[in-house]
C-alpha positions in Angstrom: 0.0 0.0 0.0 1.3 3.4 -0.9 2.2 6.1 1.6 -0.8 8.2 2.6 -1.0 11.9 1.8 -0.8 14.5 4.5 -4.5 15.2 4.0 -5.5 11.6 4.4 -3.4 11.3 7.5 -5.0 14.4 9.0 -8.5 13.2 8.1 -7.8 9.8 9.7 -6.5 11.5 12.8 -9.6 13.7 13.2 -11.8 10.7 12.7 -10.0 8.6 15.3 -9.4 11.2 18.0 -5.9 12.3 16.9 -4.6 8.9 15.8 -3.6 7.7 12.4 -2.4 4.2 11.3 0.6 6.1 9.7 1.7 7.1 13.2 2.4 3.4 14.3 6.1 3.5 14.0 6.5 6.9 15.6 4.1 6.3 18.4 5.1 2.7 19.2 8.1 3.9 21.2 6.1 6.4 23.3 2.7 4.7 23.6 3.6 3.1 26.9 4.8 6.5 28.1 1.6 8.2 27.1 -0.5 5.6 28.8 1.4 5.8 32.1 1.7 9.5 32.5 2.3 10.1 36.2 0.1 12.9 37.2 2.0 13.4 40.4 5.3 13.9 38.6 3.8 16.0 35.8 1.8 18.4 37.9 3.0 17.9 41.5 5.2 21.0 41.8 2.7 23.3 40.1 -0.2 21.8 42.1 1.6 22.5 45.4 2.6 26.0 44.3 -1.0 26.8 43.4 -2.2 25.5 46.8 0.3 27.8 48.6 -1.0 30.7 46.5 -4.6 30.2 47.7 -3.9 32.2 50.8 -2.1 35.1 49.1 -3.4 38.5 49.8 -3.8 39.5 46.1 -7.1 38.3 44.6 -5.5 37.9 41.1 -3.0 35.5 42.5 -5.6 33.4 44.3 -7.8 33.3 41.1 -4.8 32.1 39.0 -4.1 29.4 41.6 -7.8 28.3 41.6 -7.9 28.2 37.8 -4.8 26.0 37.7 -6.1 23.6 40.4 -9.6 23.4 38.7 -8.1 22.5 35.3 -5.9 19.8 36.8 -8.8 18.3 38.8 -11.1 18.4 35.8 -8.7 16.9 33.2 -7.1 14.3 35.4 -8.0 11.8 38.0 -5.8 13.5 40.5 -6.1 11.4 43.7 -2.3 11.0 43.8 -1.9 14.8 44.0 -4.2 15.0 47.0 -2.0 12.8 49.3 -0.5 15.2 51.8 -2.2 18.1 50.0 -5.9 17.6 50.7 -6.2 19.5 54.0 -4.3 22.5 52.7 -6.3 22.5 49.5 -9.6 22.2 51.3 -8.8 25.0 53.7 -7.3 27.2 51.0 -10.4 26.8 48.8 -12.6 27.8 51.7 -10.3 30.7 52.5 -10.7 31.9 48.9 -14.5 31.5 49.1 -14.7 33.6 52.2 -12.2 36.3 51.1 -13.4 36.5 47.5 -13.8 40.0 46.1 -15.0 38.9 42.6 -17.7 36.5 41.3 -15.0 34.6 39.4 -13.1 33.7 42.5 -16.3 32.5 44.3 -17.3 30.3 41.3 -13.9 28.8 41.0 -13.9 28.0 44.8 -17.3 26.3 44.4 -15.9 24.2 41.5 -13.0 23.0 43.6 -15.4 21.9 46.4 -17.4 19.7 44.1 -14.3 18.5 42.2 -12.7 17.3 45.4 -15.9 15.5 46.3 -16.1 13.7 42.9 -12.4 12.8 42.9 -12.6 11.3 46.4 -16.0 9.7 46.0 -17.8 11.8 48.6 -17.1 12.3 52.3 -16.9 10.0 55.2 -15.9 9.8 58.9 -12.3 8.7 59.8 -13.8 5.7 61.6 -16.2 4.7 58.9 -15.7 1.2 57.5 -18.4 2.1 54.9 -20.2 5.2 53.7 -23.9 5.9 53.3 -23.2 7.7 50.0 -24.0 6.1 46.7 -20.4 6.5 45.5 -18.1 5.2 48.2 -14.5 6.4 48.3 -12.1 3.8 47.2 -9.3 5.1 49.3 -8.8 4.2 53.0 -6.0 6.6 53.5 -7.3 9.8 51.8 -10.9 11.0 52.0 -12.9 14.2 52.4 -14.1 14.3 56.0 -17.8 14.9 56.6 -16.9 17.9 58.8 -15.0 19.5 55.9 -17.7 18.6 53.3 -20.4 20.1 55.6 -18.4 23.4 55.9 -18.2 23.6 52.1 -21.9 22.9 51.7 -22.7 25.6 54.3 -20.7 28.1 52.3 -22.5 27.1 49.1 -25.9 27.6 50.7 -24.7 30.8 52.2 -23.8 32.3 48.8 -27.0 30.8 47.2 -29.1 32.8 49.7 -30.5 36.0 48.3 -29.8 37.7 51.6 -26.1 37.8 50.8 -26.7 39.9 47.7 -24.5 37.9 45.3 -25.0 37.9 41.6 -27.4 35.5 39.8 -24.5 33.6 38.3 -22.8 33.1 41.7 -26.1 31.9 43.3 -26.8 29.5 40.4 -23.3 28.1 40.6 -23.5 27.6 44.3 -26.8 25.7 43.9 -25.3 23.5 41.2 -22.2 22.6 43.1 -24.2 22.0 46.3 -26.3 19.5 44.3 -23.1 17.7 43.1 -21.7 17.4 46.6 -25.0 16.1 47.9 -25.2 13.7 45.1 -21.9 12.2 46.1 -22.7 12.1 49.8 -26.3 10.8 49.8 -28.0 7.5 49.2 -31.5 7.3 47.5 -32.8 6.4 51.0 -31.4 9.6 52.5 -33.3 11.6 49.9 -36.6 10.0 50.8 -36.5 10.4 54.6 -38.8 13.2 55.7 -36.7 15.6 57.8 -35.6 19.2 57.9 -32.2 18.2 56.5 -33.8 16.4 53.4 -31.9 17.9 50.5 -34.8 17.8 48.1 -36.9 19.7 50.6 -34.2 22.3 51.1 -34.1 23.0 47.4 -37.9 23.1 47.1 -38.5 25.2 50.2 -35.6 27.7 49.9 -35.2 28.3 46.2 -38.2 27.2 44.1 -40.1 30.3 45.3 -37.1 32.7 44.8 -37.7 36.0 43.1 -34.9 35.4 40.6 -36.1 33.2 37.8 -32.6 31.9 37.0 -32.1 30.8 40.6 -35.5 29.0 40.5 -34.5 27.2 37.2 -31.1 26.2 38.7 -32.7 24.9 41.9 -35.2 22.8 39.9 -32.3 21.4 37.8 -30.4 20.7 41.0 -33.5 18.9 42.4 -33.6 16.7 39.2 -29.9 15.8 39.6 -30.6 14.4 43.0 -33.9 12.9 42.1 -32.2 11.0 39.3 -30.7 8.7 42.0 -34.1 7.5 43.2 -35.5 4.2 41.8 -38.6 4.5 39.6 -41.0 2.8 42.1 -40.1 5.4 44.8 -40.3 8.3 42.3 -43.9 7.2 41.7 -44.9 6.5 45.2 -43.1 9.2 47.1 -42.1 12.1 44.8 -44.6 12.4 41.9 -47.7 13.5 43.9 -45.6 15.8 46.1 -44.2 17.9 43.2 -46.5 17.4 40.3 -48.8 20.4 40.9 -46.0 22.7 42.0 -44.1 22.0 38.8 -47.2 22.4 36.7 -47.9 25.8 38.2 -44.3 26.9 37.7 -44.4 26.0 34.1 -47.8 27.6 33.4 -47.3 30.8 35.4 -43.8 32.0 34.2 -42.4 33.7 31.2 -38.9 32.4 32.0 -37.6 30.0 29.3 -35.1 28.4 31.7 -37.8 27.7 34.3 -39.9 26.0 31.6 -36.9 23.9 30.4 -36.0 22.9 34.0 -39.6 21.9 34.7 -39.8 20.0 31.4 -36.7 18.0 32.4 -38.1 17.3 35.8 -41.4 16.1 34.3 -39.6 13.9 31.9 -37.8 12.2 34.8 -41.1 11.8 36.8 -43.2 10.6 33.9 -40.6 8.2 32.6 -40.8 6.4 35.9 -44.6 6.3 35.7 -44.5 4.8 32.2 -41.9 2.2 33.2 -44.3 1.0 35.9 -47.4 1.5 33.7 -49.2 3.6 36.3 -49.9 6.8 34.4 -53.7 6.5 34.7 -53.3 5.9 38.5 -51.2 8.9 39.4 -52.6 11.7 37.3 -56.0 12.7 36.0 -56.6 12.9 32.2 -57.4 16.6 32.6 -54.1 17.4 34.4 -52.2 15.4 31.9 -53.8 17.2 29.0 -53.0 20.6 30.6 -49.3 19.6 31.0 -49.1 18.2 27.5 -50.9 21.3 26.0 -48.5 23.7 27.8 -45.5 21.8 26.7 -46.7 21.8 23.1 -47.1 25.5 23.2 -43.6 25.9 24.6 -42.1 23.6 22.0 -43.6 25.8 19.2 -43.0 29.2 20.7 -41.8 31.8 18.3 -40.9 35.5 18.5 -38.1 37.9 17.6 -37.0 38.0 21.3 -35.6 34.5 21.0 -32.7 33.7 18.7 -32.9 30.9 16.1 -30.3 28.9 18.0 -32.3 29.2 21.3 -35.6 28.3 19.6 -34.0 25.2 18.0 -32.5 24.1 21.3 -35.8 24.7 23.1 -37.9 22.9 20.6 -35.5 19.9 20.5 -35.5 19.7 24.3 -39.2 20.0 24.6 -39.9 17.4 21.9 -37.8 15.0 23.9 -39.6 15.9 27.2 -43.0 15.7 25.5 -42.2 12.3 24.0 -41.5 11.0 27.5 -44.5 12.6 29.1 -46.9 11.3 26.4 -45.4 8.0 25.5 -42.6 7.1 27.9 -40.0 7.3 25.1 -36.6 8.7 26.1 -33.8 10.0 23.9 -30.5 8.1 23.6 -27.0 9.7 23.7 -23.8 7.7 23.1 -20.1 8.4 23.7 -17.0 6.4 22.9 -14.5 5.6 25.7 -11.5 3.5 24.8 -13.4 1.7 22.1 -16.4 1.0 24.2 -19.7 2.7 23.3 -21.6 3.9 26.4 -25.3 4.6 25.9 -27.3 6.8 28.1 -30.9 5.7 27.5 -32.9 7.1 30.4 -33.5 10.5 31.9 -31.8 9.7 35.2 -28.6 8.7 33.2 -28.9 11.7 30.8 -29.3 14.2 33.7 -26.3 12.7 35.5 -24.2 12.6 32.3 -24.9 16.3 31.5 -24.4 17.4 35.1 -21.0 15.7 35.4 -20.0 16.9 31.9 -20.8 20.4 33.0 -18.5 20.0 36.0 -15.7 18.0 34.5 -15.9 19.5 31.0 -13.4 17.7 28.7 -12.1 15.6 31.6 -15.3 13.5 31.8 -13.8 10.7 29.6 -10.7 10.6 31.7 -12.7 10.3 34.9 -14.8 7.5 33.3 -11.6 5.7 32.6 -9.9 6.0 36.0 -12.2 7.4 38.6 -14.0 4.5 40.3 -16.7 6.7 41.8 -17.7 8.1 38.4 -17.6 4.6 37.0 -20.0 3.4 39.7 -22.3 6.3 39.0 -22.7 5.3 35.4 -22.6 1.6 36.0 -19.4 1.0 33.9 -17.1 -0.3 36.7 -16.9 -3.7 35.1 -15.6 -2.4 31.8 -11.9 -2.1 31.2 -12.2 1.6 30.1 -8.6 2.4 31.1 -7.1 -0.4 28.8 -5.0 0.6 25.9 -6.3 0.1 22.4 -5.6 1.4 18.9 -7.6 4.6 19.4 -4.9 6.3 21.5 -6.2 9.6 22.9 -3.3 12.0 23.4 -3.4 15.0 25.8 -2.6 18.5 24.6 1.2 18.2 25.3 1.5 15.0 23.3 -0.6 16.3 20.5 1.8 19.2 20.3 4.8 16.9 20.4 3.5 14.4 17.8 0.6 15.8 15.8 1.2 19.5 15.3 2.7 21.0 12.2 6.0 21.7 14.1 6.2 18.3 15.7 9.2 16.0 15.2 7.0 13.5 13.4 5.8 16.2 11.0 9.3 17.3 10.3 10.5 13.8 9.6 7.5 13.2 7.5 8.3 16.3 5.4 11.9 15.3 5.0 10.9 11.8 3.9 8.5 13.2 1.3 11.1 15.6 0.0 13.6 12.7 -0.3 11.0 10.7 -2.3 10.3 13.7 -4.5 14.0 14.1 -5.3 14.4 10.4 -6.0 11.4 10.5 -8.3 12.6 13.6 -10.1 16.0 12.0 -10.6 14.3 8.8 -11.9 12.3 10.9 -14.5 15.4 12.7 -15.7 17.2 9.4 -16.2 14.3 8.1 -18.2 
C-alpha cells in the first residue's frame, strides 16, 4: 500500500481522535509513556505551588491558583496529587471563598469543592468502614471528611441565599455545586427520609419560590440531579404527587424560558418512571395530563423575535424529547465512545447525570470515566476495562503538540521523507 498523503493522515487523525495508522512506527516507542503519565510527577510541583498561593493577599494570585487547580482536577483523576495536600487545598479553597472579592473567585472555589468530592468519592468519617453515599471512596488513606464537606456545603448555601446579595451567576453556581456534593454524599434512602435536612426539601422550600427566575431554574435542575438517584418505584410512590402540581404551576405561570426547560426535564424524569411501571392512569387525571401536554406543546412551538434561532432550535429539540417521554414514555439516547467502548445513556436519570458531570468536569469526563472508580460506579461501567489501551490512542494537549502539530518532530521527519522521495522520483524521471 502506498504512503498516505498528508491530507489523508489528517482526516484519519480527526476521525480517530488524533490517531492515524501512519503514526504506528513513531508512536510505538512512546505509547507506553503516554498511557502511564504520572500525574504526580507531571503536575506535582505546580499543584503544590498553586495551593500555597490560595492564601495570598492578592485576589488575582488566588484566582490564578484556583484556575490551575480546577483545570488539573477536571482533566485528570488526581487522587495521587491529593495525598499530603488535601487538607491545605480544602482550607485554601474555603479561604478563597470567604475572602473573594469577585464572582469569578467564588465560582472557582465552588468548583474546587465539588471536584474534590467527585475525585474522592464523597465524604466519610475517619472511623467509617463504609459510607452511606452512593459513591463510596475507594481510598482508605485519603478522604474528604464529613466535617469539611459540611463546611463547604454551608458556604455554598450561604452564597446561594438572596440575603447575601450575590449575583445571579454566583447563586446558580452555588446551587449546582451543592447538588453535586449532595449527590456524592447521599444514598437514595437519604433523599426519601422526611426531615428538615432532606436535601430535596431544602431546594424546594428555599429556592423554588425565589424572586430570581434563573435561581428557580437552577434549583429545579439541582433537584432533578438528586432525584435521578431514586429508583422508579419510589419516584412514583413518594415524589410524583408531592411535586406534580408545584411544577405544573411553575411551568404555566412563568415567562422564563429556563424555568420552563427545567420543569420540562423534571417532568420527563417523573413521567418516565410512571410509564416504566405503567401507572400513568393511576397517578394523574386525564385533565391534568392534558394541561401539561398542552402547555409543553405551546412551549415547543413558541416563536418570536425576542428568541434567537439557536435558542428556539434548542428549546424545541429539548421539549420534543420531554414531550415524547411525558406522552409515550420514550426517552432519547446519547452515546459516547470511551477506549473503544460505546456507552449509551438511555434514560432521563442517566442523561441528567451525564450532562451534570459533563458540566462540572468538561473535557475531563472521559478521563474520569476511565480512571475514577466513583464516576464509573455512578454510570454503571465499573466492570468495563475503560482504562485499557487500544488502537484509538487519545493524546493530551502536550503530546498532540509533540507528535501531531505541524511543528512536531513527526511532521518534520514526514516532510523530510516526502522531500527525499520527491527528489528520487525527479532523478528517476530525468534518467528516463
